Structures are given as C-alpha cells and as structure tokens.
mmCIF file of N, CA and C in Angstrom:
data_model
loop_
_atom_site.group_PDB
_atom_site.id
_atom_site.type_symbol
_atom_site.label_atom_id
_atom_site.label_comp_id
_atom_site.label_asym_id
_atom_site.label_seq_id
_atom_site.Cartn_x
_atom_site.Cartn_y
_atom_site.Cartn_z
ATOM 1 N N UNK A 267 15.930 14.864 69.542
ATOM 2 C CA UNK A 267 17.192 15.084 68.862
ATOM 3 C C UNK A 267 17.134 16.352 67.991
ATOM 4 N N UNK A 268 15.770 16.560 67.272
ATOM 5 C CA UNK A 268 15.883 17.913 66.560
ATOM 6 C C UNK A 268 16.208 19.145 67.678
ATOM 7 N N UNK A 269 15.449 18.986 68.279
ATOM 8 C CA UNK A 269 15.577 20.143 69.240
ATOM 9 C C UNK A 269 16.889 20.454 69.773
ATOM 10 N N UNK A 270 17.916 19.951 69.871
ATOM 11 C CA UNK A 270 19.469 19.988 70.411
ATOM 12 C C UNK A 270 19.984 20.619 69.335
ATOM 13 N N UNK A 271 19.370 20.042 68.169
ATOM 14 C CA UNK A 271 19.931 20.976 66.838
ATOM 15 C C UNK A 271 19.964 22.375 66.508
ATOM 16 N N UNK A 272 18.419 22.512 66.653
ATOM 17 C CA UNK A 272 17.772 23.473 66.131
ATOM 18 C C UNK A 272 18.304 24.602 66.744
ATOM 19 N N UNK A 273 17.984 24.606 68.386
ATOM 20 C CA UNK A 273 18.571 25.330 69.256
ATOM 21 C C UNK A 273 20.063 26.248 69.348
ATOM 22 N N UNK A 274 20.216 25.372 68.961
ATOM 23 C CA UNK A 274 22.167 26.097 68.815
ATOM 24 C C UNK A 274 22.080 26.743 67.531
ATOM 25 N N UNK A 275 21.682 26.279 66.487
ATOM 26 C CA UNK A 275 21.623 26.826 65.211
ATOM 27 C C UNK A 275 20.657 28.223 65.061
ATOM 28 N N UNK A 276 19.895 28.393 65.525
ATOM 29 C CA UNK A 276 19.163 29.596 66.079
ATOM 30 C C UNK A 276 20.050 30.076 66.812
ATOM 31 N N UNK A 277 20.436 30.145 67.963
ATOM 32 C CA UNK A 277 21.277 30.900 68.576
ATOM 33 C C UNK A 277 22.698 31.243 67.671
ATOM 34 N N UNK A 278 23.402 30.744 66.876
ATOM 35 C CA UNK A 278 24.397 30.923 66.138
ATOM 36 C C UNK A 278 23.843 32.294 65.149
ATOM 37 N N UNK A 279 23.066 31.530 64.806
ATOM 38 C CA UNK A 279 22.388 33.115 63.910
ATOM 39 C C UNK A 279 22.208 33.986 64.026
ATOM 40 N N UNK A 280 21.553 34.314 65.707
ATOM 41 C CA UNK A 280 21.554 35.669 66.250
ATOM 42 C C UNK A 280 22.595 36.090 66.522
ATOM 43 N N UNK A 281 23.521 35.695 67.335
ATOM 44 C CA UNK A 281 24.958 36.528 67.215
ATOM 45 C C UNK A 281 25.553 36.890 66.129
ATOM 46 N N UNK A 282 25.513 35.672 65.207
ATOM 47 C CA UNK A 282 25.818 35.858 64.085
ATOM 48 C C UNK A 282 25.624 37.650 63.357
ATOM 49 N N UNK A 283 24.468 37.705 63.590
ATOM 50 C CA UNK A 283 23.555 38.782 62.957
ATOM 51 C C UNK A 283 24.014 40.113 63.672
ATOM 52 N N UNK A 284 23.813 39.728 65.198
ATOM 53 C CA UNK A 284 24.325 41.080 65.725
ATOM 54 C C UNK A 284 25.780 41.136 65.488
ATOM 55 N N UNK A 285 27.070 40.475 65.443
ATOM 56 C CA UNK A 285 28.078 40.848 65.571
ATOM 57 C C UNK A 285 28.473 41.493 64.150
ATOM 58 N N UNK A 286 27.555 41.119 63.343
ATOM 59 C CA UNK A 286 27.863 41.661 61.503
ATOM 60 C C UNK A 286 27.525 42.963 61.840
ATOM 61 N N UNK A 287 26.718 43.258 62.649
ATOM 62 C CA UNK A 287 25.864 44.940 62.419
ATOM 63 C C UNK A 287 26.885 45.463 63.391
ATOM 64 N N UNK A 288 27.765 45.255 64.433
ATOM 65 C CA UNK A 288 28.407 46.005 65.084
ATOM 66 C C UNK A 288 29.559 46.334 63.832
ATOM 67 N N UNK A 289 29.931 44.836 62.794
ATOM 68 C CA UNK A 289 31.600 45.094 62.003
ATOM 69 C C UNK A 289 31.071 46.163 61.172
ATOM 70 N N UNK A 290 29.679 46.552 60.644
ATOM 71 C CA UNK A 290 29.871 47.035 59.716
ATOM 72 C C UNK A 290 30.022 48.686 59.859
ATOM 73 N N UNK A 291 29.753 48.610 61.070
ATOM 74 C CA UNK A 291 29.362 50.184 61.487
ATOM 75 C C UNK A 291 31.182 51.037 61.623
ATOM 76 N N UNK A 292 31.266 52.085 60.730
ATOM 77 C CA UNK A 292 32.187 53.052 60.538
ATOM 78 C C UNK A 292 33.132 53.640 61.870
ATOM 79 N N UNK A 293 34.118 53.628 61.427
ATOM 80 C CA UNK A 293 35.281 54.095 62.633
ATOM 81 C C UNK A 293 34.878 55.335 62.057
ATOM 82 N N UNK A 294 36.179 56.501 63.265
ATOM 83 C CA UNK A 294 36.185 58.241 63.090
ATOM 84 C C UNK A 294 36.977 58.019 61.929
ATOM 85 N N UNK A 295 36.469 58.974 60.588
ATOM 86 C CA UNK A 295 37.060 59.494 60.073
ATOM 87 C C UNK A 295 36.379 58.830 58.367
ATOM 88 N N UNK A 296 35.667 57.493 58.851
ATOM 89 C CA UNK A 296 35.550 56.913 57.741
ATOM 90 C C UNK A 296 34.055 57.113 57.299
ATOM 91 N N UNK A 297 33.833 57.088 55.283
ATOM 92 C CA UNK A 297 32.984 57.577 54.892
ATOM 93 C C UNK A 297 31.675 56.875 55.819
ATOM 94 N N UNK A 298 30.301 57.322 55.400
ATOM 95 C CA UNK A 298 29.135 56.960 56.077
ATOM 96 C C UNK A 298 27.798 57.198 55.843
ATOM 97 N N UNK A 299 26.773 57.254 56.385
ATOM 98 C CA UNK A 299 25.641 57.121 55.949
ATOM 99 C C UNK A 299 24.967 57.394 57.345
ATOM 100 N N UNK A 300 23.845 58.073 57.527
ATOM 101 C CA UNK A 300 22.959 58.186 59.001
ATOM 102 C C UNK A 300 22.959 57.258 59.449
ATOM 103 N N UNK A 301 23.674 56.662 60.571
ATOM 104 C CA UNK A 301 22.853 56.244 61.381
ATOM 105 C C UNK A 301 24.392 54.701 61.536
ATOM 106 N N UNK A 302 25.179 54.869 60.560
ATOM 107 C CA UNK A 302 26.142 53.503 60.568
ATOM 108 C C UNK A 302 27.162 53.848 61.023
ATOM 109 N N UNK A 303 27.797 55.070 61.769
ATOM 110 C CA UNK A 303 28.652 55.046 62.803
ATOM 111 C C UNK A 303 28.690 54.136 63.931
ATOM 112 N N UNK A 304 30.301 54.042 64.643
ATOM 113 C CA UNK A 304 30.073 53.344 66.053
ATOM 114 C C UNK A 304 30.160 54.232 67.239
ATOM 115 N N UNK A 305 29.676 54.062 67.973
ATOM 116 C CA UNK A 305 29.280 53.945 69.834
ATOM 117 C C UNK A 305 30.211 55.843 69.775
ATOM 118 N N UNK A 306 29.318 56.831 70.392
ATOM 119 C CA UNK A 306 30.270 57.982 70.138
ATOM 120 C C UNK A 306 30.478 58.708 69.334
ATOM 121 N N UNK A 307 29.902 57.914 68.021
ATOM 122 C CA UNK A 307 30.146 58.861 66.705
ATOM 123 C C UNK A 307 28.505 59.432 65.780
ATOM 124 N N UNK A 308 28.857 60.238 65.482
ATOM 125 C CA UNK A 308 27.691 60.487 64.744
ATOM 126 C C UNK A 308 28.406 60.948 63.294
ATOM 127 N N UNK A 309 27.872 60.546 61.880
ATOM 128 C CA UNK A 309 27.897 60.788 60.787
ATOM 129 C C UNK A 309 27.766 62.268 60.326
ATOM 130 N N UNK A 310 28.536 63.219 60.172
ATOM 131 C CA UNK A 310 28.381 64.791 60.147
ATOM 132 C C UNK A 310 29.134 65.000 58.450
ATOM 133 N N UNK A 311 28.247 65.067 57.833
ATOM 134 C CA UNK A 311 29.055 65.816 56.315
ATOM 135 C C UNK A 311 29.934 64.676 55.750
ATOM 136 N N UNK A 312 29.285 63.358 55.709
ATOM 137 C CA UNK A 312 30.044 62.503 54.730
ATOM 138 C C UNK A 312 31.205 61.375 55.789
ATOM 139 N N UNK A 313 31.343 61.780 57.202
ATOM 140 C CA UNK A 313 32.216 61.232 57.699
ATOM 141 C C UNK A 313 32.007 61.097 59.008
ATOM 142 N N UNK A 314 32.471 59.782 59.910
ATOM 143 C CA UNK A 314 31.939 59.866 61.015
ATOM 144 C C UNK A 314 32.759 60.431 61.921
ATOM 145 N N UNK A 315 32.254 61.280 62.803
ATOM 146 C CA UNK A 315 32.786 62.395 63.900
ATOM 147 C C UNK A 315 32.137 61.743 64.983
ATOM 148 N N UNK A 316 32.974 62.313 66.271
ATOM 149 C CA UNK A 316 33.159 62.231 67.259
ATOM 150 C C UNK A 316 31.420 62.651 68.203
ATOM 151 N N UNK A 317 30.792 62.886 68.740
ATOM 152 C CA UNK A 317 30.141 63.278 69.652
ATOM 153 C C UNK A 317 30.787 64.327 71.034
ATOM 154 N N UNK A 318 30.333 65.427 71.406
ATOM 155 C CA UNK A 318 31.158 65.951 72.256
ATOM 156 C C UNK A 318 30.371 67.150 73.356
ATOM 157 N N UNK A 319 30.680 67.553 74.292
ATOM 158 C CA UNK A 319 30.354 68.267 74.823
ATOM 159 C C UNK A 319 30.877 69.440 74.809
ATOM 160 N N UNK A 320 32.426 69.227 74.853
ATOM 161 C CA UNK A 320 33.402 70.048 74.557
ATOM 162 C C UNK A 320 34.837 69.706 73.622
ATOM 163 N N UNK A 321 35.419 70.644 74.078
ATOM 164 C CA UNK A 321 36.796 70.975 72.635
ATOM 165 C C UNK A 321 37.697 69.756 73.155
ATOM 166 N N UNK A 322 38.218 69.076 74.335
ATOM 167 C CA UNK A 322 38.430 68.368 75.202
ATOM 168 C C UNK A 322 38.253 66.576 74.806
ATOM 169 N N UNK A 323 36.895 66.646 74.252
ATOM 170 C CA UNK A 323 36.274 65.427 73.597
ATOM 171 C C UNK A 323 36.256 65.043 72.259
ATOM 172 N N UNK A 324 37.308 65.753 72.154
ATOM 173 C CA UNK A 324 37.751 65.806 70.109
ATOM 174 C C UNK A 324 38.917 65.205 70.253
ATOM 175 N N UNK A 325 39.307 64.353 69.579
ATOM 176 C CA UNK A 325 40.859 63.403 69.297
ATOM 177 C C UNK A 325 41.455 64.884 68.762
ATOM 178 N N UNK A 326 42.720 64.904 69.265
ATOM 179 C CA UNK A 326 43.842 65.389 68.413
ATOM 180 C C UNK A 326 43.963 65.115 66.469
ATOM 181 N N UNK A 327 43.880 65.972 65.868
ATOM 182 C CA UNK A 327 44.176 65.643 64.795
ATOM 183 C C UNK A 327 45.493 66.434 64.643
ATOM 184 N N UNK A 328 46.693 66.113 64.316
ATOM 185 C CA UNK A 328 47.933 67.240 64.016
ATOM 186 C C UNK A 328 47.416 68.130 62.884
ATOM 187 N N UNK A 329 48.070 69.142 63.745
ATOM 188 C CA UNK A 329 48.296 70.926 62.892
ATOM 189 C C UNK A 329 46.852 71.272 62.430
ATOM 190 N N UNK A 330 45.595 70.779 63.107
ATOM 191 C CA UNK A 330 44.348 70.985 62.460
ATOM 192 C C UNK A 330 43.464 71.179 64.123
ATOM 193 N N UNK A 331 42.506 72.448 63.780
ATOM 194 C CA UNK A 331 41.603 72.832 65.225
ATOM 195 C C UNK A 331 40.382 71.411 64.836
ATOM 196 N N UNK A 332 40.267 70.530 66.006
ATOM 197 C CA UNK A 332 39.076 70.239 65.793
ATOM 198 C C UNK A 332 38.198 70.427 66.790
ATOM 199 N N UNK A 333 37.399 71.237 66.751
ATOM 200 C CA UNK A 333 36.658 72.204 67.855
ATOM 201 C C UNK A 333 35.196 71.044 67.953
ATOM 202 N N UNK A 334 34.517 71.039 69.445
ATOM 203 C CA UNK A 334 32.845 71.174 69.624
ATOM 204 C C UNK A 334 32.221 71.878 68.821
ATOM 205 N N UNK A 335 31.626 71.623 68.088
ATOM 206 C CA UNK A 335 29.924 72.617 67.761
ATOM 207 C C UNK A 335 28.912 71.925 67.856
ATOM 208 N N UNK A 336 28.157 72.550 68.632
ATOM 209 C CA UNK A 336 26.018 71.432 68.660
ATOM 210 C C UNK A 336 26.633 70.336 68.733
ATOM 211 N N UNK A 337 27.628 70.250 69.282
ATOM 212 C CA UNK A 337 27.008 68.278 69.819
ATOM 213 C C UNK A 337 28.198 67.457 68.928
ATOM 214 N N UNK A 338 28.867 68.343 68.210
ATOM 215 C CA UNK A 338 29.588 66.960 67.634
ATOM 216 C C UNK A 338 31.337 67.771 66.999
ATOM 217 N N UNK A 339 32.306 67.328 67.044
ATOM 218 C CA UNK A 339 33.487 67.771 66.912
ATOM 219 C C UNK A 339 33.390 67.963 65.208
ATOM 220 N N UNK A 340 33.790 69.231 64.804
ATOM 221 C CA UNK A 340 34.425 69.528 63.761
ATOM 222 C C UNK A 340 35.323 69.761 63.214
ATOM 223 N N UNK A 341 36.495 69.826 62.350
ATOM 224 C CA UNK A 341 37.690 70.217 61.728
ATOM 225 C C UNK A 341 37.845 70.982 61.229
ATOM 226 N N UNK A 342 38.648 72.354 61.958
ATOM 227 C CA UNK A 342 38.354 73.601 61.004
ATOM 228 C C UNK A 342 39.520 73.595 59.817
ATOM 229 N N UNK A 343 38.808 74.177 58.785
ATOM 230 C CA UNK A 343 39.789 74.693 57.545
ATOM 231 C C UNK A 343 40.677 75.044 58.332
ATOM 232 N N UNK A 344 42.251 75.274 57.204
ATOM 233 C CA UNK A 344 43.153 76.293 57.949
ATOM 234 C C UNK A 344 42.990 77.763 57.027
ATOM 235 N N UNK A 345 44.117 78.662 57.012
ATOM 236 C CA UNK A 345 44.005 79.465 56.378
ATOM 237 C C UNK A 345 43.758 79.661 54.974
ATOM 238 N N UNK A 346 44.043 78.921 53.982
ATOM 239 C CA UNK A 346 44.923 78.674 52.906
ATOM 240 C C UNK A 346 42.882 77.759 52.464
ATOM 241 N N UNK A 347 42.234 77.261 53.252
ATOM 242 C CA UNK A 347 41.050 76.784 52.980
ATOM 243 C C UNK A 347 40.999 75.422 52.298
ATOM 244 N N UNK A 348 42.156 74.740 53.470
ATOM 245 C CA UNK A 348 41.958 73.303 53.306
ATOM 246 C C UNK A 348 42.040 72.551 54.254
ATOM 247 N N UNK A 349 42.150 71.095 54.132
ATOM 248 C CA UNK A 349 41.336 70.192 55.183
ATOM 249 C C UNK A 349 42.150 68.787 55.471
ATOM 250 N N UNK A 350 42.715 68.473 56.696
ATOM 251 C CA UNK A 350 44.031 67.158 56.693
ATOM 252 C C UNK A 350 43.271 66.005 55.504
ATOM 253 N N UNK A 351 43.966 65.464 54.982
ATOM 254 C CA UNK A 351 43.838 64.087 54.009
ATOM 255 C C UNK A 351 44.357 62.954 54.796
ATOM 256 N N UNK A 352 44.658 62.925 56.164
ATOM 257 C CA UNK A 352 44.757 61.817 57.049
ATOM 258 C C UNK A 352 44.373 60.988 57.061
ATOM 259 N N UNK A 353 42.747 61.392 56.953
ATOM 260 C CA UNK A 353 41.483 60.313 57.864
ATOM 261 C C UNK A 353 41.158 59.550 56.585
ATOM 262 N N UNK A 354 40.283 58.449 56.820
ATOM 263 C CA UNK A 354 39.781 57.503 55.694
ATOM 264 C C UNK A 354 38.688 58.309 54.610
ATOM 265 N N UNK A 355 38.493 59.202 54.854
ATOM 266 C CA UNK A 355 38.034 60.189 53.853
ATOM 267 C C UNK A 355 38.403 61.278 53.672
ATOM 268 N N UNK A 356 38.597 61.591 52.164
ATOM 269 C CA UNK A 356 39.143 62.756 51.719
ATOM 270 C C UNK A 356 37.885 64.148 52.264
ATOM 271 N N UNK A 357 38.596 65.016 52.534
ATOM 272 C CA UNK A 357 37.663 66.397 52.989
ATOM 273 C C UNK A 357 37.982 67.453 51.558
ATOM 274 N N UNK A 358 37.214 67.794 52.045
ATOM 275 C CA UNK A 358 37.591 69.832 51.498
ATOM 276 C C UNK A 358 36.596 70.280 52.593
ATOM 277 N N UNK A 359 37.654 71.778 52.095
ATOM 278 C CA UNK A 359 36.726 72.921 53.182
ATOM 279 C C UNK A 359 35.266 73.293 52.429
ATOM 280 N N UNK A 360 34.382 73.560 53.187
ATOM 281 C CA UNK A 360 33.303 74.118 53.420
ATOM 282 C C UNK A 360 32.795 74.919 54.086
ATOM 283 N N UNK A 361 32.894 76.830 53.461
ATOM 284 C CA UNK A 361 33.102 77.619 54.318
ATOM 285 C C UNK A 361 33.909 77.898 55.351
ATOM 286 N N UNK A 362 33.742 77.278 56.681
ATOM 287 C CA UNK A 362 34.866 76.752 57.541
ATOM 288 C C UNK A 362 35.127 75.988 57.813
ATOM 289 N N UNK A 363 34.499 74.862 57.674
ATOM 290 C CA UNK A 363 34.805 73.167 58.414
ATOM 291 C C UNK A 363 35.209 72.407 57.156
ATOM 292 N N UNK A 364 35.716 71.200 57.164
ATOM 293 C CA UNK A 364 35.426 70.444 56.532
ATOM 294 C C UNK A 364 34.785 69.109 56.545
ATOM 295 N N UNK A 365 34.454 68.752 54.970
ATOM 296 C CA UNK A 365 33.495 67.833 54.935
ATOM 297 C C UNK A 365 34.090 66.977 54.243
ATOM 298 N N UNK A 366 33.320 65.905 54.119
ATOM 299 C CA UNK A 366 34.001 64.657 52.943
ATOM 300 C C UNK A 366 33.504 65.415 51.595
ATOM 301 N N UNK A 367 34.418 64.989 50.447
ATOM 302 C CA UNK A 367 34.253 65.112 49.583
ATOM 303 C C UNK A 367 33.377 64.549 48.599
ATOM 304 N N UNK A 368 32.381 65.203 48.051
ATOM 305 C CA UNK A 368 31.031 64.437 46.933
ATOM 306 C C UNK A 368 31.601 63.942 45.768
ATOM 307 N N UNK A 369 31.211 62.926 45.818
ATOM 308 C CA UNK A 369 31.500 61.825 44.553
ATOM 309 C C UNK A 369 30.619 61.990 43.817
ATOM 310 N N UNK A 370 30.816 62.580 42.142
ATOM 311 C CA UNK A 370 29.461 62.552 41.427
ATOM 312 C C UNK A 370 28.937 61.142 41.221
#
C-alpha cells in the first residue's frame, strides 16, 4: 500500500518541479538574468532578446530597426537617441542599441 502512494507522489513532484522552471523563465522583452530566458531567447543587456541568424528572425517592433548582430536581435536607437518603452522593460540607448535600464 505504501508503494501506490509513494509513487505518484514522487512523480507529482517532478513535474511539479519541471513545469515551475519552464513558468519562471522570461518572455521577449522582459527583465532577466543569464541563463532564465525561454526557448529562442537569450538575455542581452538586461532583457530577453530573440536569437537570430538574420534581420528576418527579429519580431517587428513598430517605428523601431530591430536588426541581427552575433547571434541575437537588437533594437536600434532612433535619431533623437532613444529606445520604444513598449516591452516589459524600460530601455535607454546605449551608444546605438538599446538596453534595459540599471536600477541603482
């Protein structure tokens, strides 16, 4: 009789466990940490971005270039040297791209 128990209750836990580590992991756009993006994304300057080969493999963001570079889509500044406030994290420009913004 333990064993009918035990069994399921172990198994509950492991899913349990893995399905928490898939919720916790960051959509595009939202703040982050190495390595806690999902499937596609990699964490670049405070926020998780896209993965890409090319310009093609970047979501549309309106009125904003978000170009390929090395491997992962960026958001260029515009002229004026600022950055959409769309996404779940605030940016500023940085040189040319932007990044999430540092919280002291």
């Amino acid at each position: 009789m333990r064993c009918t128990l035990i069994l399921p209750a172990i198994l509950f836990l492991l899913v349990h466990t893995v399905s928490c580590r898939e919720d916790d992991r960051s959509s595009f756009g939202e703040p982050c940490a190495p390595g806690v993006c999902g499937d596609g994304l990699t964490c670049y300057s405070g926020y998780c971005e896209e993965k890409c080969v090319d310009d093609s493999d970047c979501q549309t963001i309106e009125d904003w270039k978000h170009e390929c570079h090395a491997g992962r889509c960026q958001i260029v500044c515009n002229a004026q040297y600022a950055c959409p406030q769309t996404l779940d994290t605030p940016l500023e420009c940085i040189i040319q791209w932007c990044a999430a913004v540092k919280s002291d």
